[in-house]
């Protein structure tokens, strides 16, 4: 028997960072499983392409910079006003920050920006969304962390720090929300072939692939499958966890 729990019938699912890569693949897959998807990103061109592909009306498309706290509050308020509920959030917005740079050579404003986007953005989205999920006594929150947050990649201090912070945030949030019907988890991919890696130095990429037993990068469509599970009713007895999608690099 096929379980309906992987479907999103009558659900509103918000996908942030939907213009490219993993977020885009996740939005498409989740829409194909029945959700009304609301897509957001700071890149309007990517949003427009995806909206066309999924035939989305204007009130399901939002230009958003997650590093702007007021913008995040207004974004969530607008979705509630327009659609009445949010059943799941998939937050895939992220930036690499500086790579292949030694700690003593870090540029501080770039470091702070990476934390603002990858960590504060995730926290602000969660803060704004949980009162609505609590009211519904149902919600699923998925944040994209990284293997970098579990193991640390050399030369990527700001990214490592932001993703390790996110993993810690998710652990605590899950315990706070455990009796409210709200399940929150993170996902830690190793290297996935997306536009994000186009600026990662050759040396860093080679190092990362050399650590993956399956010997290749992952595809966004592979990551979308696990995200769709994590955002669905089927993910009902795992919370505060960081799921792995690393081609065997992390076995914990
Ligand atoms: N690709 C990988 O190898 C990999 C590995 C581990 C973790 N991740 C994480 O997965 C997530 C998605 O990565 P991806 O590979 O799809 O990258 P990507 O660059 O293809 O997509 C990220 C999206 O986030 C958007 N974004 C960036 N800053 C934003 C902001 N301030 N506000 C709103 N949107 C913003 C970008 O416009 C882009 O569409 C990120 O959090 C990333 O750190 C990726």
mmCIF file of C-alpha atoms and ligand atoms in Angstrom:
data_model
loop_
_atom_site.group_PDB
_atom_site.id
_atom_site.type_symbol
_atom_site.label_atom_id
_atom_site.label_comp_id
_atom_site.label_asym_id
_atom_site.label_seq_id
_atom_site.Cartn_x
_atom_site.Cartn_y
_atom_site.Cartn_z
ATOM 1 C CA UNK A 1 0.000 0.000 0.000
ATOM 2 C CA UNK A 2 1.309 3.488 -0.860
ATOM 3 C CA UNK A 3 1.130 5.922 2.060
ATOM 4 C CA UNK A 4 -0.577 9.273 1.533
ATOM 5 C CA UNK A 5 1.676 10.752 4.209
ATOM 6 C CA UNK A 6 4.258 11.818 1.635
ATOM 7 C CA UNK A 7 1.632 13.951 -0.130
ATOM 8 C CA UNK A 8 0.827 17.615 0.537
ATOM 9 C CA UNK A 9 -2.881 17.654 -0.238
ATOM 10 C CA UNK A 10 -4.471 20.986 0.890
ATOM 11 C CA UNK A 11 -1.138 22.153 2.302
ATOM 12 C CA UNK A 12 0.673 25.468 1.922
ATOM 13 C CA UNK A 13 4.432 24.899 1.712
ATOM 14 C CA UNK A 14 6.841 27.832 1.722
ATOM 15 C CA UNK A 15 10.167 27.304 -0.024
ATOM 16 C CA UNK A 16 12.791 29.974 0.603
ATOM 17 C CA UNK A 17 15.868 30.006 -1.625
ATOM 18 C CA UNK A 18 13.724 28.593 -4.431
ATOM 19 C CA UNK A 19 15.362 30.359 -7.381
ATOM 20 C CA UNK A 20 18.201 27.903 -7.762
ATOM 21 C CA UNK A 21 19.687 24.562 -6.945
ATOM 22 C CA UNK A 22 18.304 22.540 -4.056
ATOM 23 C CA UNK A 23 15.433 24.904 -3.170
ATOM 24 C CA UNK A 24 14.229 24.952 -6.739
ATOM 25 C CA UNK A 25 14.298 21.164 -7.064
ATOM 26 C CA UNK A 26 12.496 20.812 -3.718
ATOM 27 C CA UNK A 27 9.787 23.333 -4.680
ATOM 28 C CA UNK A 28 9.098 21.472 -7.938
ATOM 29 C CA UNK A 29 8.936 18.058 -6.280
ATOM 30 C CA UNK A 30 6.726 19.251 -3.410
ATOM 31 C CA UNK A 31 4.380 21.004 -5.874
ATOM 32 C CA UNK A 32 4.165 17.768 -7.860
ATOM 33 C CA UNK A 33 3.044 16.025 -4.648
ATOM 34 C CA UNK A 34 0.048 18.313 -4.280
ATOM 35 C CA UNK A 35 1.200 21.361 -2.298
ATOM 36 C CA UNK A 36 0.327 24.944 -2.941
ATOM 37 C CA UNK A 37 3.948 26.164 -2.940
ATOM 38 C CA UNK A 38 4.878 29.719 -2.092
ATOM 39 C CA UNK A 39 8.346 30.442 -3.455
ATOM 40 C CA UNK A 40 10.754 33.121 -2.233
ATOM 41 C CA UNK A 41 14.280 34.214 -3.023
ATOM 42 C CA UNK A 42 16.312 37.362 -3.462
ATOM 43 C CA UNK A 43 16.921 36.468 -7.113
ATOM 44 C CA UNK A 44 13.812 37.538 -9.066
ATOM 45 C CA UNK A 45 14.914 36.002 -12.391
ATOM 46 C CA UNK A 46 15.139 32.493 -10.976
ATOM 47 C CA UNK A 47 11.801 32.972 -9.232
ATOM 48 C CA UNK A 48 10.154 34.052 -12.471
ATOM 49 C CA UNK A 49 11.511 30.988 -14.310
ATOM 50 C CA UNK A 50 10.264 28.609 -11.643
ATOM 51 C CA UNK A 51 6.905 30.377 -11.362
ATOM 52 C CA UNK A 52 6.416 29.932 -15.103
ATOM 53 C CA UNK A 53 7.353 26.266 -14.894
ATOM 54 C CA UNK A 54 4.946 25.626 -11.996
ATOM 55 C CA UNK A 55 2.279 28.017 -13.312
ATOM 56 C CA UNK A 56 2.155 29.960 -10.045
ATOM 57 C CA UNK A 57 -0.014 33.051 -9.510
ATOM 58 C CA UNK A 58 1.594 36.286 -8.264
ATOM 59 C CA UNK A 59 0.604 35.734 -4.623
ATOM 60 C CA UNK A 60 2.771 32.597 -4.506
ATOM 61 C CA UNK A 61 5.959 34.413 -5.581
ATOM 62 C CA UNK A 62 7.967 36.649 -3.225
ATOM 63 C CA UNK A 63 11.252 38.480 -3.594
ATOM 64 C CA UNK A 64 12.856 38.198 -0.156
ATOM 65 C CA UNK A 65 16.227 38.857 1.452
ATOM 66 C CA UNK A 66 16.376 36.596 4.515
ATOM 67 C CA UNK A 67 19.126 38.735 6.042
ATOM 68 C CA UNK A 68 16.564 41.525 6.550
ATOM 69 C CA UNK A 69 14.641 40.774 9.748
ATOM 70 C CA UNK A 70 11.758 43.172 9.014
ATOM 71 C CA UNK A 71 11.474 41.763 5.510
ATOM 72 C CA UNK A 72 11.164 38.238 6.936
ATOM 73 C CA UNK A 73 8.361 39.317 9.347
ATOM 74 C CA UNK A 74 6.453 41.056 6.563
ATOM 75 C CA UNK A 75 6.898 38.036 4.286
ATOM 76 C CA UNK A 76 5.370 35.568 6.753
ATOM 77 C CA UNK A 77 2.535 37.974 7.642
ATOM 78 C CA UNK A 78 1.686 38.367 3.952
ATOM 79 C CA UNK A 79 1.564 34.622 3.357
ATOM 80 C CA UNK A 80 -0.781 34.129 6.311
ATOM 81 C CA UNK A 81 -2.985 36.954 5.062
ATOM 82 C CA UNK A 82 -3.069 35.573 1.516
ATOM 83 C CA UNK A 83 -3.182 31.831 2.152
ATOM 84 C CA UNK A 84 -4.370 31.453 5.756
ATOM 85 C CA UNK A 85 -1.797 28.894 6.918
ATOM 86 C CA UNK A 86 1.719 27.536 6.508
ATOM 87 C CA UNK A 87 2.052 23.780 6.834
ATOM 88 C CA UNK A 88 5.739 23.507 6.032
ATOM 89 C CA UNK A 89 8.783 25.699 5.556
ATOM 90 C CA UNK A 90 11.772 24.611 3.517
ATOM 91 C CA UNK A 91 14.624 27.079 3.970
ATOM 92 C CA UNK A 92 17.300 26.577 1.342
ATOM 93 C CA UNK A 93 18.603 30.159 1.156
ATOM 94 C CA UNK A 94 22.323 30.240 1.729
ATOM 95 C CA UNK A 95 25.654 31.656 0.666
ATOM 96 C CA UNK A 96 29.172 30.208 0.833
ATOM 97 C CA UNK A 97 30.958 33.299 2.065
ATOM 98 C CA UNK A 98 34.735 33.271 1.726
ATOM 99 C CA UNK A 99 36.320 29.961 0.788
ATOM 100 C CA UNK A 100 39.987 28.983 0.763
ATOM 101 C CA UNK A 101 40.773 31.823 3.182
ATOM 102 C CA UNK A 102 42.728 31.347 6.390
ATOM 103 C CA UNK A 103 41.131 32.446 9.661
ATOM 104 C CA UNK A 104 43.700 35.197 10.161
ATOM 105 C CA UNK A 105 42.861 36.617 6.706
ATOM 106 C CA UNK A 106 39.060 36.663 7.088
ATOM 107 C CA UNK A 107 37.195 39.735 5.937
ATOM 108 C CA UNK A 108 34.911 40.561 8.852
ATOM 109 C CA UNK A 109 32.021 42.121 6.947
ATOM 110 C CA UNK A 110 31.831 39.072 4.644
ATOM 111 C CA UNK A 111 31.953 36.818 7.701
ATOM 112 C CA UNK A 112 29.043 38.681 9.307
ATOM 113 C CA UNK A 113 27.001 38.607 6.095
ATOM 114 C CA UNK A 114 27.367 34.831 5.865
ATOM 115 C CA UNK A 115 26.105 34.440 9.439
ATOM 116 C CA UNK A 116 23.226 36.833 8.786
ATOM 117 C CA UNK A 117 22.003 34.932 5.727
ATOM 118 C CA UNK A 118 22.687 31.336 6.771
ATOM 119 C CA UNK A 119 21.960 31.518 10.491
ATOM 120 C CA UNK A 120 19.994 34.647 11.433
ATOM 121 C CA UNK A 121 17.767 34.290 8.361
ATOM 122 C CA UNK A 122 16.887 30.740 9.403
ATOM 123 C CA UNK A 123 16.193 31.809 12.981
ATOM 124 C CA UNK A 124 14.056 34.777 11.923
ATOM 125 C CA UNK A 125 11.979 32.611 9.565
ATOM 126 C CA UNK A 126 11.449 30.064 12.346
ATOM 127 C CA UNK A 127 10.513 32.746 14.894
ATOM 128 C CA UNK A 128 7.901 34.222 12.607
ATOM 129 C CA UNK A 129 6.409 30.944 11.490
ATOM 130 C CA UNK A 130 6.054 29.011 14.752
ATOM 131 C CA UNK A 131 3.149 30.996 16.271
ATOM 132 C CA UNK A 132 1.080 30.070 13.187
ATOM 133 C CA UNK A 133 2.152 26.425 13.261
ATOM 134 C CA UNK A 134 1.407 26.237 16.990
ATOM 135 C CA UNK A 135 -2.082 27.587 16.353
ATOM 136 C CA UNK A 136 -2.611 24.882 13.710
ATOM 137 C CA UNK A 137 -1.004 22.286 16.012
ATOM 138 C CA UNK A 138 0.846 21.157 12.908
ATOM 139 C CA UNK A 139 4.014 22.166 11.129
ATOM 140 C CA UNK A 140 7.190 20.942 9.497
ATOM 141 C CA UNK A 141 10.352 23.047 9.299
ATOM 142 C CA UNK A 142 13.356 22.034 7.219
ATOM 143 C CA UNK A 143 16.585 24.043 7.265
ATOM 144 C CA UNK A 144 19.495 23.343 4.936
ATOM 145 C CA UNK A 145 22.622 22.959 7.058
ATOM 146 C CA UNK A 146 25.763 21.329 5.643
ATOM 147 C CA UNK A 147 28.371 18.691 6.257
ATOM 148 C CA UNK A 148 30.537 21.764 6.895
ATOM 149 C CA UNK A 149 28.553 22.352 10.082
ATOM 150 C CA UNK A 150 29.255 18.809 11.294
ATOM 151 C CA UNK A 151 32.876 18.371 10.253
ATOM 152 C CA UNK A 152 34.185 21.792 9.220
ATOM 153 C CA UNK A 153 35.851 22.471 5.888
ATOM 154 C CA UNK A 154 39.255 24.153 6.013
ATOM 155 C CA UNK A 155 39.288 27.698 4.665
ATOM 156 C CA UNK A 156 35.514 28.164 5.138
ATOM 157 C CA UNK A 157 35.276 29.540 8.679
ATOM 158 C CA UNK A 158 32.158 31.677 8.232
ATOM 159 C CA UNK A 159 30.224 28.936 6.450
ATOM 160 C CA UNK A 160 31.259 26.256 8.989
ATOM 161 C CA UNK A 161 30.245 28.544 11.851
ATOM 162 C CA UNK A 162 26.866 29.452 10.346
ATOM 163 C CA UNK A 163 25.904 25.840 9.638
ATOM 164 C CA UNK A 164 27.104 24.492 13.009
ATOM 165 C CA UNK A 165 25.047 27.246 14.649
ATOM 166 C CA UNK A 166 22.020 26.222 12.623
ATOM 167 C CA UNK A 167 22.374 22.568 13.675
ATOM 168 C CA UNK A 168 22.477 23.645 17.332
ATOM 169 C CA UNK A 169 19.492 25.946 16.882
ATOM 170 C CA UNK A 170 17.402 23.154 15.357
ATOM 171 C CA UNK A 171 18.230 20.753 18.214
ATOM 172 C CA UNK A 172 16.965 23.145 20.869
ATOM 173 C CA UNK A 173 13.969 24.384 18.865
ATOM 174 C CA UNK A 174 12.762 20.800 18.389
ATOM 175 C CA UNK A 175 12.624 20.263 22.151
ATOM 176 C CA UNK A 176 10.746 23.531 22.662
ATOM 177 C CA UNK A 177 8.198 22.611 19.994
ATOM 178 C CA UNK A 178 7.852 18.925 20.766
ATOM 179 C CA UNK A 179 4.374 19.267 22.282
ATOM 180 C CA UNK A 180 3.023 21.694 19.694
ATOM 181 C CA UNK A 181 2.795 19.397 16.681
ATOM 182 C CA UNK A 182 5.764 21.174 15.108
ATOM 183 C CA UNK A 183 8.621 19.051 13.804
ATOM 184 C CA UNK A 184 11.885 20.793 12.896
ATOM 185 C CA UNK A 185 14.935 19.181 11.336
ATOM 186 C CA UNK A 186 18.064 20.138 9.440
ATOM 187 C CA UNK A 187 19.691 18.480 6.453
ATOM 188 C CA UNK A 188 23.437 18.233 5.917
ATOM 189 C CA UNK A 189 24.434 17.701 2.289
ATOM 190 C CA UNK A 190 28.021 17.199 1.164
ATOM 191 C CA UNK A 191 28.848 18.672 -2.257
ATOM 192 C CA UNK A 192 25.798 18.983 -4.500
ATOM 193 C CA UNK A 193 26.078 20.194 -8.118
ATOM 194 C CA UNK A 194 24.337 23.573 -7.974
ATOM 195 C CA UNK A 195 25.202 27.181 -8.832
ATOM 196 C CA UNK A 196 26.412 27.568 -5.226
ATOM 197 C CA UNK A 197 29.598 25.708 -6.056
ATOM 198 C CA UNK A 198 30.458 27.769 -9.103
ATOM 199 C CA UNK A 199 32.569 30.159 -6.992
ATOM 200 C CA UNK A 200 34.035 27.548 -4.648
ATOM 201 C CA UNK A 201 37.728 27.197 -5.362
ATOM 202 C CA UNK A 202 38.880 24.160 -7.350
ATOM 203 C CA UNK A 203 41.107 23.140 -4.456
ATOM 204 C CA UNK A 204 38.260 23.200 -1.897
ATOM 205 C CA UNK A 205 35.910 21.282 -4.224
ATOM 206 C CA UNK A 206 38.536 18.601 -4.886
ATOM 207 C CA UNK A 207 39.121 18.223 -1.167
ATOM 208 C CA UNK A 208 35.395 17.846 -0.510
ATOM 209 C CA UNK A 209 34.811 15.239 -3.255
ATOM 210 C CA UNK A 210 37.869 13.269 -2.134
ATOM 211 C CA UNK A 211 36.130 12.783 1.235
ATOM 212 C CA UNK A 212 32.939 11.302 -0.329
ATOM 213 C CA UNK A 213 33.006 7.474 -0.530
ATOM 214 C CA UNK A 214 30.519 7.470 -3.456
ATOM 215 C CA UNK A 215 33.174 9.547 -5.281
ATOM 216 C CA UNK A 216 30.893 12.102 -6.885
ATOM 217 C CA UNK A 217 28.856 15.171 -6.170
ATOM 218 C CA UNK A 218 25.148 14.787 -5.410
ATOM 219 C CA UNK A 219 22.306 16.098 -7.569
ATOM 220 C CA UNK A 220 19.700 18.622 -6.441
ATOM 221 C CA UNK A 221 16.966 16.139 -7.392
ATOM 222 C CA UNK A 222 18.427 13.611 -4.916
ATOM 223 C CA UNK A 223 18.376 16.200 -2.137
ATOM 224 C CA UNK A 224 14.811 17.213 -3.037
ATOM 225 C CA UNK A 225 13.587 13.685 -2.290
ATOM 226 C CA UNK A 226 14.764 13.736 1.318
ATOM 227 C CA UNK A 227 13.528 17.322 1.785
ATOM 228 C CA UNK A 228 10.079 16.337 0.523
ATOM 229 C CA UNK A 229 9.982 13.572 3.129
ATOM 230 C CA UNK A 230 11.168 15.899 5.925
ATOM 231 C CA UNK A 231 8.525 18.510 5.018
ATOM 232 C CA UNK A 232 5.687 15.994 4.811
ATOM 233 C CA UNK A 233 3.324 14.435 7.382
ATOM 234 C CA UNK A 234 5.349 11.219 6.924
ATOM 235 C CA UNK A 235 8.180 12.753 8.965
ATOM 236 C CA UNK A 236 6.417 12.338 12.287
ATOM 237 C CA UNK A 237 8.823 10.756 14.778
ATOM 238 C CA UNK A 238 12.103 12.562 14.040
ATOM 239 C CA UNK A 239 12.728 16.064 15.321
ATOM 240 C CA UNK A 240 15.849 18.074 16.141
ATOM 241 C CA UNK A 241 17.866 15.797 13.877
ATOM 242 C CA UNK A 242 20.319 16.638 11.149
ATOM 243 C CA UNK A 243 19.628 14.245 8.295
ATOM 244 C CA UNK A 244 22.564 13.212 6.133
ATOM 245 C CA UNK A 245 22.883 13.329 2.350
ATOM 246 C CA UNK A 246 26.615 13.085 1.886
ATOM 247 C CA UNK A 247 27.375 10.094 -0.336
ATOM 248 C CA UNK A 248 28.721 8.306 2.716
ATOM 249 C CA UNK A 249 31.028 11.054 3.980
ATOM 250 C CA UNK A 250 29.173 11.252 7.284
ATOM 251 C CA UNK A 251 27.932 8.043 8.811
ATOM 252 C CA UNK A 252 26.558 9.624 11.963
HETATM 253 N N1 LIG B 1 25.334 22.799 -3.031
HETATM 254 C C1 LIG B 1 26.012 22.254 -2.044
HETATM 255 O O1 LIG B 1 27.039 21.615 -2.246
HETATM 256 C C2 LIG B 1 25.529 22.389 -0.627
HETATM 257 C C3 LIG B 1 26.139 21.597 0.347
HETATM 258 C C4 LIG B 1 25.735 21.712 1.663
HETATM 259 C C5 LIG B 1 24.749 22.594 2.002
HETATM 260 N N2 LIG B 1 24.164 23.359 1.041
HETATM 261 C C6 LIG B 1 23.135 24.305 1.473
HETATM 262 O O2 LIG B 1 21.955 24.086 0.762
HETATM 263 C C7 LIG B 1 21.258 25.335 0.574
HETATM 264 C C8 LIG B 1 20.949 25.515 -0.914
HETATM 265 O O3 LIG B 1 22.163 25.521 -1.633
HETATM 266 P P1 LIG B 1 22.238 25.409 -3.215
HETATM 267 O O4 LIG B 1 23.383 24.553 -3.526
HETATM 268 O O5 LIG B 1 20.921 25.105 -3.766
HETATM 269 O O6 LIG B 1 22.689 26.899 -3.557
HETATM 270 P P2 LIG B 1 22.198 27.882 -4.695
HETATM 271 O O7 LIG B 1 23.166 29.005 -4.684
HETATM 272 O O8 LIG B 1 21.962 27.144 -5.936
HETATM 273 O O9 LIG B 1 20.794 28.365 -4.098
HETATM 274 C C9 LIG B 1 20.704 29.150 -2.957
HETATM 275 C C10 LIG B 1 19.583 30.118 -3.156
HETATM 276 O O10 LIG B 1 19.540 30.997 -2.015
HETATM 277 C C11 LIG B 1 19.274 32.291 -2.491
HETATM 278 N N3 LIG B 1 19.745 33.273 -1.519
HETATM 279 C C12 LIG B 1 21.014 33.600 -1.204
HETATM 280 N N4 LIG B 1 21.027 34.567 -0.299
HETATM 281 C C13 LIG B 1 19.739 34.868 -0.032
HETATM 282 C C14 LIG B 1 19.120 35.804 0.821
HETATM 283 N N5 LIG B 1 19.822 36.664 1.569
HETATM 284 N N6 LIG B 1 17.769 35.845 0.859
HETATM 285 C C15 LIG B 1 17.031 35.010 0.076
HETATM 286 N N7 LIG B 1 17.569 34.111 -0.761
HETATM 287 C C16 LIG B 1 18.911 34.045 -0.809
HETATM 288 C C17 LIG B 1 20.023 32.401 -3.796
HETATM 289 O O11 LIG B 1 19.528 33.458 -4.601
HETATM 290 C C18 LIG B 1 19.785 31.025 -4.387
HETATM 291 O O12 LIG B 1 18.647 30.983 -5.207
HETATM 292 C C19 LIG B 1 22.169 26.405 1.151
HETATM 293 O O13 LIG B 1 21.761 26.708 2.474
HETATM 294 C C20 LIG B 1 23.513 25.737 1.188
HETATM 295 O O14 LIG B 1 24.352 26.282 2.183
HETATM 296 C C21 LIG B 1 24.530 23.274 -0.270
#
